[in-house]
Coordinates of C-alpha atoms in Angstrom, one line a residue:
Chain A
M1 CA 52.0 18.6 286.5
K2 CA 54.9 16.4 287.6
K3 CA 57.3 17.6 290.3
R4 CA 60.9 18.1 289.3
C5 CA 63.7 16.8 291.5
L6 CA 67.4 16.7 292.0
I7 CA 69.3 13.8 293.3
I8 CA 72.4 14.6 295.3
D9 CA 74.5 11.6 296.5
D10 CA 78.2 10.8 296.3
D11 CA 77.3 7.1 295.8
A12 CA 76.3 6.1 292.2
T13 CA 74.3 3.1 293.3
A14 CA 72.2 5.3 295.6
R15 CA 71.5 7.8 292.8
L16 CA 70.5 4.9 290.5
I17 CA 68.2 3.5 293.1
I18 CA 66.5 6.8 293.7
K19 CA 66.1 7.4 290.0
K20 CA 64.5 4.1 289.6
L21 CA 62.1 4.8 292.5
C22 CA 61.2 8.1 291.0
N23 CA 60.1 6.2 287.9
N24 CA 57.3 8.1 286.3
T25 CA 56.1 9.9 289.4
I26 CA 58.7 12.6 289.6
E27 CA 60.9 14.0 286.8
V28 CA 64.6 13.8 287.6
A29 CA 65.9 17.1 286.4
E30 CA 69.5 16.3 287.2
E31 CA 71.7 14.2 289.5
F32 CA 74.9 15.2 291.2
S33 CA 77.7 13.3 293.1
N34 CA 78.4 16.4 295.2
A35 CA 76.6 19.4 296.6
I36 CA 78.9 22.0 295.1
D37 CA 77.8 21.1 291.5
A38 CA 74.2 21.1 292.6
I39 CA 74.5 24.6 294.0
K40 CA 76.0 25.7 290.6
F41 CA 73.1 24.1 288.8
L42 CA 70.5 25.7 291.1
N43 CA 72.1 29.1 290.6
T44 CA 71.8 28.9 286.8
S45 CA 68.7 26.8 286.2
E46 CA 65.0 26.6 286.6
E47 CA 63.7 25.8 290.1
V48 CA 63.1 22.3 291.2
D49 CA 60.3 21.1 293.6
V50 CA 62.2 18.4 295.5
I51 CA 65.7 17.5 296.3
F52 CA 66.7 14.0 297.4
L53 CA 69.7 14.8 299.4
D54 CA 72.3 12.5 301.0
I55 CA 73.4 13.8 304.4
H56 CA 76.8 12.1 304.6
M57 CA 79.0 13.4 301.8
P58 CA 82.7 14.3 302.0
T59 CA 83.7 17.9 302.2
F60 CA 80.2 19.4 301.9
S61 CA 77.5 17.6 303.8
G62 CA 73.8 17.6 303.1
F63 CA 73.2 19.9 306.0
D64 CA 75.9 22.3 304.8
F65 CA 74.1 22.3 301.4
I66 CA 70.6 23.2 302.9
Q67 CA 72.1 26.2 304.7
T68 CA 73.3 27.6 301.4
L69 CA 69.8 27.7 300.0
K70 CA 67.9 30.9 300.2
N71 CA 64.6 29.5 299.3
P72 CA 64.9 25.7 299.7
P73 CA 62.5 23.4 297.9
Q74 CA 61.0 20.4 299.7
I75 CA 63.9 18.1 300.8
V76 CA 63.9 14.4 301.4
L77 CA 67.1 13.4 303.2
T78 CA 68.6 10.0 302.4
T79 CA 71.2 8.4 304.7
S80 CA 72.7 5.2 305.9
D81 CA 72.5 6.5 309.5
K82 CA 69.5 6.8 311.7
N83 CA 71.4 9.1 314.0
F84 CA 70.8 12.3 312.1
A85 CA 67.0 12.1 312.3
L86 CA 66.7 14.7 315.0
D87 CA 69.0 17.2 313.3
A88 CA 67.1 16.7 310.1
F89 CA 63.8 18.0 311.3
E90 CA 65.4 21.2 312.6
Y91 CA 65.0 22.3 309.0
D92 CA 61.5 23.2 308.0
C93 CA 62.1 22.3 304.3
V94 CA 62.9 18.7 305.3
V95 CA 59.8 16.6 304.5
D96 CA 61.1 13.1 305.1
Y97 CA 64.1 11.1 306.1
L98 CA 64.9 7.9 304.3
V99 CA 67.3 5.3 305.7
K100 CA 69.1 3.3 303.1
P101 CA 68.5 0.8 301.6
I102 CA 65.4 2.6 300.5
T103 CA 62.4 0.3 299.8
K104 CA 59.7 1.0 297.3
E105 CA 57.0 1.1 300.0
R106 CA 59.0 3.6 302.1
F107 CA 59.7 5.8 299.1
E108 CA 56.0 5.9 298.1
K109 CA 55.3 7.1 301.7
A110 CA 57.7 9.9 301.2
L111 CA 56.0 10.8 297.9
N112 CA 52.7 11.0 299.7
K113 CA 54.2 13.3 302.3
L114 CA 55.6 15.5 299.5
E115 CA 52.1 15.8 298.0
K116 CA 50.5 16.7 301.3
T117 CA 53.1 19.3 302.3
T118 CA 52.7 22.5 300.6
K119 CA 54.4 25.8 301.2
N120 CA 52.6 28.1 303.5
T121 CA 52.5 31.8 302.9
I122 CA 51.5 34.7 305.1
T123 CA 48.5 36.7 303.9
Q124 CA 48.8 40.4 303.4
T125 CA 46.3 42.0 305.7
A126 CA 45.8 45.5 306.9
P127 CA 48.6 47.0 309.1
A128 CA 48.3 46.6 312.8
S129 CA 47.2 50.2 313.3
E130 CA 44.1 49.4 311.2
N131 CA 43.6 46.0 312.7
S132 CA 41.4 46.4 315.7
G133 CA 41.1 42.7 316.5
N134 CA 43.3 40.2 318.2
D135 CA 43.5 37.9 315.2
L136 CA 46.1 37.3 312.6
Y137 CA 45.2 35.3 309.5
V138 CA 47.9 33.1 307.8
N139 CA 47.6 31.1 304.7
I140 CA 48.3 27.5 305.5
D141 CA 47.6 24.8 302.9
R142 CA 45.4 27.2 300.9
R143 CA 43.3 28.0 303.9
L144 CA 43.2 31.2 305.9
V145 CA 43.9 30.1 309.5
K146 CA 43.1 32.4 312.3
I147 CA 45.7 32.8 315.0
N148 CA 44.8 34.5 318.3
I149 CA 47.6 37.0 318.7
P150 CA 47.9 36.9 322.5
D151 CA 48.4 33.1 322.2
I152 CA 51.6 33.7 320.3
Y153 CA 54.6 33.4 322.6
A154 CA 57.4 33.6 320.1
I155 CA 58.2 33.9 316.4
E156 CA 61.4 32.5 315.0
A157 CA 62.9 33.4 311.6
K158 CA 64.0 30.4 309.6
G159 CA 65.4 31.4 306.2
D160 CA 62.5 32.6 304.1
Y161 CA 60.0 31.3 306.6
I162 CA 58.9 32.1 310.1
K163 CA 57.7 29.8 312.8
I164 CA 54.9 31.2 314.8
K165 CA 54.8 29.4 318.1
T166 CA 51.5 29.5 320.0
E167 CA 50.2 27.8 323.2
T168 CA 48.6 25.0 321.2
K169 CA 50.4 24.8 317.8
N170 CA 53.3 26.0 315.7
H171 CA 52.7 27.4 312.3
I172 CA 55.3 27.6 309.5
V173 CA 54.6 30.5 307.2
H174 CA 56.4 32.0 304.2
S175 CA 57.2 35.4 305.5
T176 CA 59.7 37.5 307.4
L177 CA 60.1 38.8 310.9
K178 CA 59.8 42.3 309.7
K179 CA 56.5 41.7 308.0
I180 CA 54.9 40.0 311.0
E181 CA 56.3 42.6 313.4
E182 CA 54.2 45.2 311.6
K183 CA 51.1 43.2 312.3
L184 CA 51.7 42.7 316.0
P185 CA 50.8 45.0 318.9
K186 CA 53.9 46.7 320.1
H187 CA 53.0 46.7 323.7
L188 CA 53.0 42.9 323.7
F189 CA 55.8 41.9 321.3
L190 CA 59.4 42.7 321.1
K191 CA 62.2 41.8 318.8
V192 CA 64.9 40.5 321.1
H193 CA 67.2 39.0 318.5
R194 CA 67.6 39.2 314.7
S195 CA 65.9 35.8 314.5
Y196 CA 63.3 36.1 317.3
I197 CA 60.3 38.2 318.4
I198 CA 58.8 37.3 321.7
N199 CA 55.6 38.0 323.6
T200 CA 57.0 39.7 326.7
Q201 CA 53.9 38.7 328.8
K202 CA 54.9 35.0 328.3
I203 CA 58.4 35.3 329.8
V204 CA 59.1 32.9 332.6
D205 CA 62.6 34.1 333.5
I206 CA 65.5 36.0 332.1
E207 CA 69.2 35.1 332.3
D208 CA 72.1 37.1 331.0
N209 CA 71.6 36.8 327.3
S210 CA 68.5 34.7 327.0
V211 CA 64.9 34.5 328.1
L212 CA 62.9 31.4 329.0
I213 CA 59.4 31.3 327.4
K214 CA 57.4 28.1 327.8
Q215 CA 60.2 25.6 327.3
D216 CA 62.1 27.6 324.8
I217 CA 65.4 29.4 325.6
I218 CA 65.5 32.4 323.3
P219 CA 68.7 34.4 322.8
V220 CA 68.6 38.1 323.5
S221 CA 71.1 40.3 321.6
R222 CA 73.0 42.9 323.5
A223 CA 71.4 45.7 321.4
N224 CA 67.9 44.6 322.4
K225 CA 68.5 43.9 326.0
S226 CA 67.9 47.4 327.3
E227 CA 64.5 47.7 325.5
L228 CA 63.5 44.4 327.0
M229 CA 64.6 45.5 330.5
K230 CA 62.5 48.7 330.1
R231 CA 59.4 46.6 329.5
L232 CA 59.7 44.7 332.8
N233 CA 58.0 45.6 336.0
L234 CA 61.1 45.3 338.1
L235 CA 61.1 45.2 341.8
Chain B
M1 CA 78.3 -17.1 307.6
I2 CA 78.4 -14.0 305.4
Q3 CA 76.0 -14.6 302.5
P4 CA 75.5 -11.7 300.1
N5 CA 72.2 -11.9 298.1
L6 CA 70.3 -10.1 295.4
T7 CA 66.9 -10.1 297.3
Y8 CA 66.8 -6.3 297.7
I9 CA 67.9 -5.6 294.1
Q10 CA 65.4 -8.0 292.6
K11 CA 62.6 -6.7 294.7
L12 CA 63.4 -3.1 293.7
A13 CA 63.8 -4.1 290.1
N14 CA 60.4 -5.8 290.1
G15 CA 61.3 -7.7 286.9
D16 CA 63.2 -4.9 285.3
K17 CA 66.2 -6.9 284.2
D18 CA 67.9 -3.9 282.6
F19 CA 67.8 -2.0 285.9
E20 CA 69.1 -5.1 287.8
Q21 CA 72.0 -5.4 285.4
Q22 CA 72.7 -1.7 285.5
L23 CA 72.8 -1.6 289.3
L24 CA 75.0 -4.7 289.5
A25 CA 77.3 -3.2 286.9
V26 CA 77.8 -0.1 289.0
I27 CA 78.5 -2.2 292.1
Q28 CA 80.9 -4.5 290.2
K29 CA 82.7 -1.4 288.8
E30 CA 82.9 0.6 292.1
F31 CA 83.5 -2.1 294.7
P32 CA 87.0 -3.2 293.6
T33 CA 88.1 0.4 293.4
E34 CA 86.7 1.2 296.8
K35 CA 88.4 -1.9 298.2
T36 CA 91.7 -0.9 296.8
L37 CA 91.3 2.6 298.1
Y38 CA 90.4 1.1 301.6
F39 CA 93.8 -0.7 301.8
N40 CA 95.7 2.4 300.5
L41 CA 94.1 4.7 303.0
L42 CA 94.8 2.2 305.8
K43 CA 98.4 2.0 304.7
E44 CA 98.7 5.8 304.6
K45 CA 96.9 6.0 308.0
K46 CA 94.3 8.5 306.7
Y47 CA 91.7 7.4 309.2
N48 CA 89.1 10.2 308.6
E49 CA 89.1 9.6 304.9
L50 CA 88.9 5.9 305.7
A51 CA 85.8 6.4 307.8
E52 CA 84.2 8.3 305.0
L53 CA 85.0 5.4 302.6
I54 CA 83.7 2.8 305.0
H55 CA 80.5 4.8 305.2
K56 CA 80.2 4.6 301.4
I57 CA 81.1 0.9 301.2
K58 CA 78.5 0.2 303.9
H59 CA 75.7 1.2 301.6
K60 CA 76.7 -1.7 299.3
F61 CA 76.5 -4.1 302.2
T62 CA 72.8 -3.0 302.7
I63 CA 72.1 -3.4 299.0
L64 CA 73.5 -6.9 299.1
G65 CA 71.3 -7.8 302.0
L66 CA 74.1 -7.9 304.6
E67 CA 72.3 -6.4 307.6
K68 CA 74.5 -7.6 310.5
E69 CA 77.6 -6.8 308.5
T70 CA 76.2 -3.2 307.9
I71 CA 76.0 -2.8 311.7
L72 CA 79.6 -4.0 312.0
A73 CA 80.7 -1.6 309.3
S74 CA 78.9 1.3 311.2
N75 CA 80.9 0.4 314.3
F76 CA 84.1 0.1 312.4
E77 CA 83.5 3.5 310.8
K78 CA 83.3 5.0 314.3
D79 CA 86.2 3.0 315.7
I80 CA 88.6 3.8 312.9
K81 CA 88.5 7.5 313.7
E82 CA 89.8 6.6 317.1
Q83 CA 92.4 4.2 315.6
N84 CA 90.6 1.2 317.1
F85 CA 91.2 -1.7 314.8
N86 CA 89.3 -4.4 316.7
L87 CA 86.9 -4.9 313.8
Q88 CA 89.4 -4.6 311.0
E89 CA 89.8 -8.4 310.4
K90 CA 86.0 -9.0 310.3
F91 CA 85.4 -6.0 308.0
E92 CA 88.1 -7.2 305.6
T93 CA 86.5 -10.7 305.6
I94 CA 83.3 -9.1 304.5
L95 CA 85.1 -7.2 301.7
N96 CA 86.7 -10.4 300.4
T97 CA 83.3 -12.3 300.6
I98 CA 81.7 -9.6 298.5
S99 CA 84.5 -9.6 296.0
D100 CA 84.1 -13.3 295.6
F101 CA 80.3 -13.0 295.3
L102 CA 80.6 -10.3 292.6
T103 CA 82.6 -12.6 290.4
T104 CA 79.9 -15.2 290.5
I105 CA 77.0 -13.1 289.3

């Protein structure tokens, strides 16, 4: 089945070009010259699989738009500036970043990436109390991938997804912090912020309102700080 | 010398003359309006809006194969926010060249 897409760009020529490039490969469900109209459409219509989204739009930018989406589809950013590339990949839903003028060859590359990237979901397993092992299985690209729990150093909430950070690799999984918290041993892991769970054994150092784990500086909320301090073997 | 061309459009169209005409029609319709708006915003000293507009116009430079001019437009887009007008004359020359080009196609 063909993927359905939206095109959001304030420039009519850009919309026309993307529509042409989609050709018969992707169905263009609708196109919008501003993000607000696209939000209204998404609130009332069927889901789409992909959004081709211009970053630089007056009033409401592409990044503003992404932040309004509860369950974002795959997003391909389009822009005349290369400067936003780093910001773009802060969002897990962003699959590719196309610099205008978009060529056919580059667009086809983006389509391939869209095909390869599928949403990952966490697999419901037994609660931690029944789970005697050190493993957590997550569903990634339709495969159950084993993660060695002690290797996890942090988990970050990202909208409807979580990023499980391990010594060797990061895994993006469709789940919530609450769900994964139930699967993790309480003596190792602690929720230090509404968006972060950390493995307390991996802490390098602690500052006022943050901890350093590996190379990540993770915020610690005031409410969780006392529990964190209790866990430490303080001199 | 500033020389707009249809290389990108023709490559993209890949023989689809309807698409080629459709895209050129949009450019021919939008560009004069954007050019007028540019001079109005400049007169009204609305520099942030002007930067947004230059950003939008810049995409048409890329479509018309004007690579160096796109870089100049990017720099002018930044400069104008700081009320630096060093590139204004060059930018306006590009606008005029494109206007002339669009009447020939």
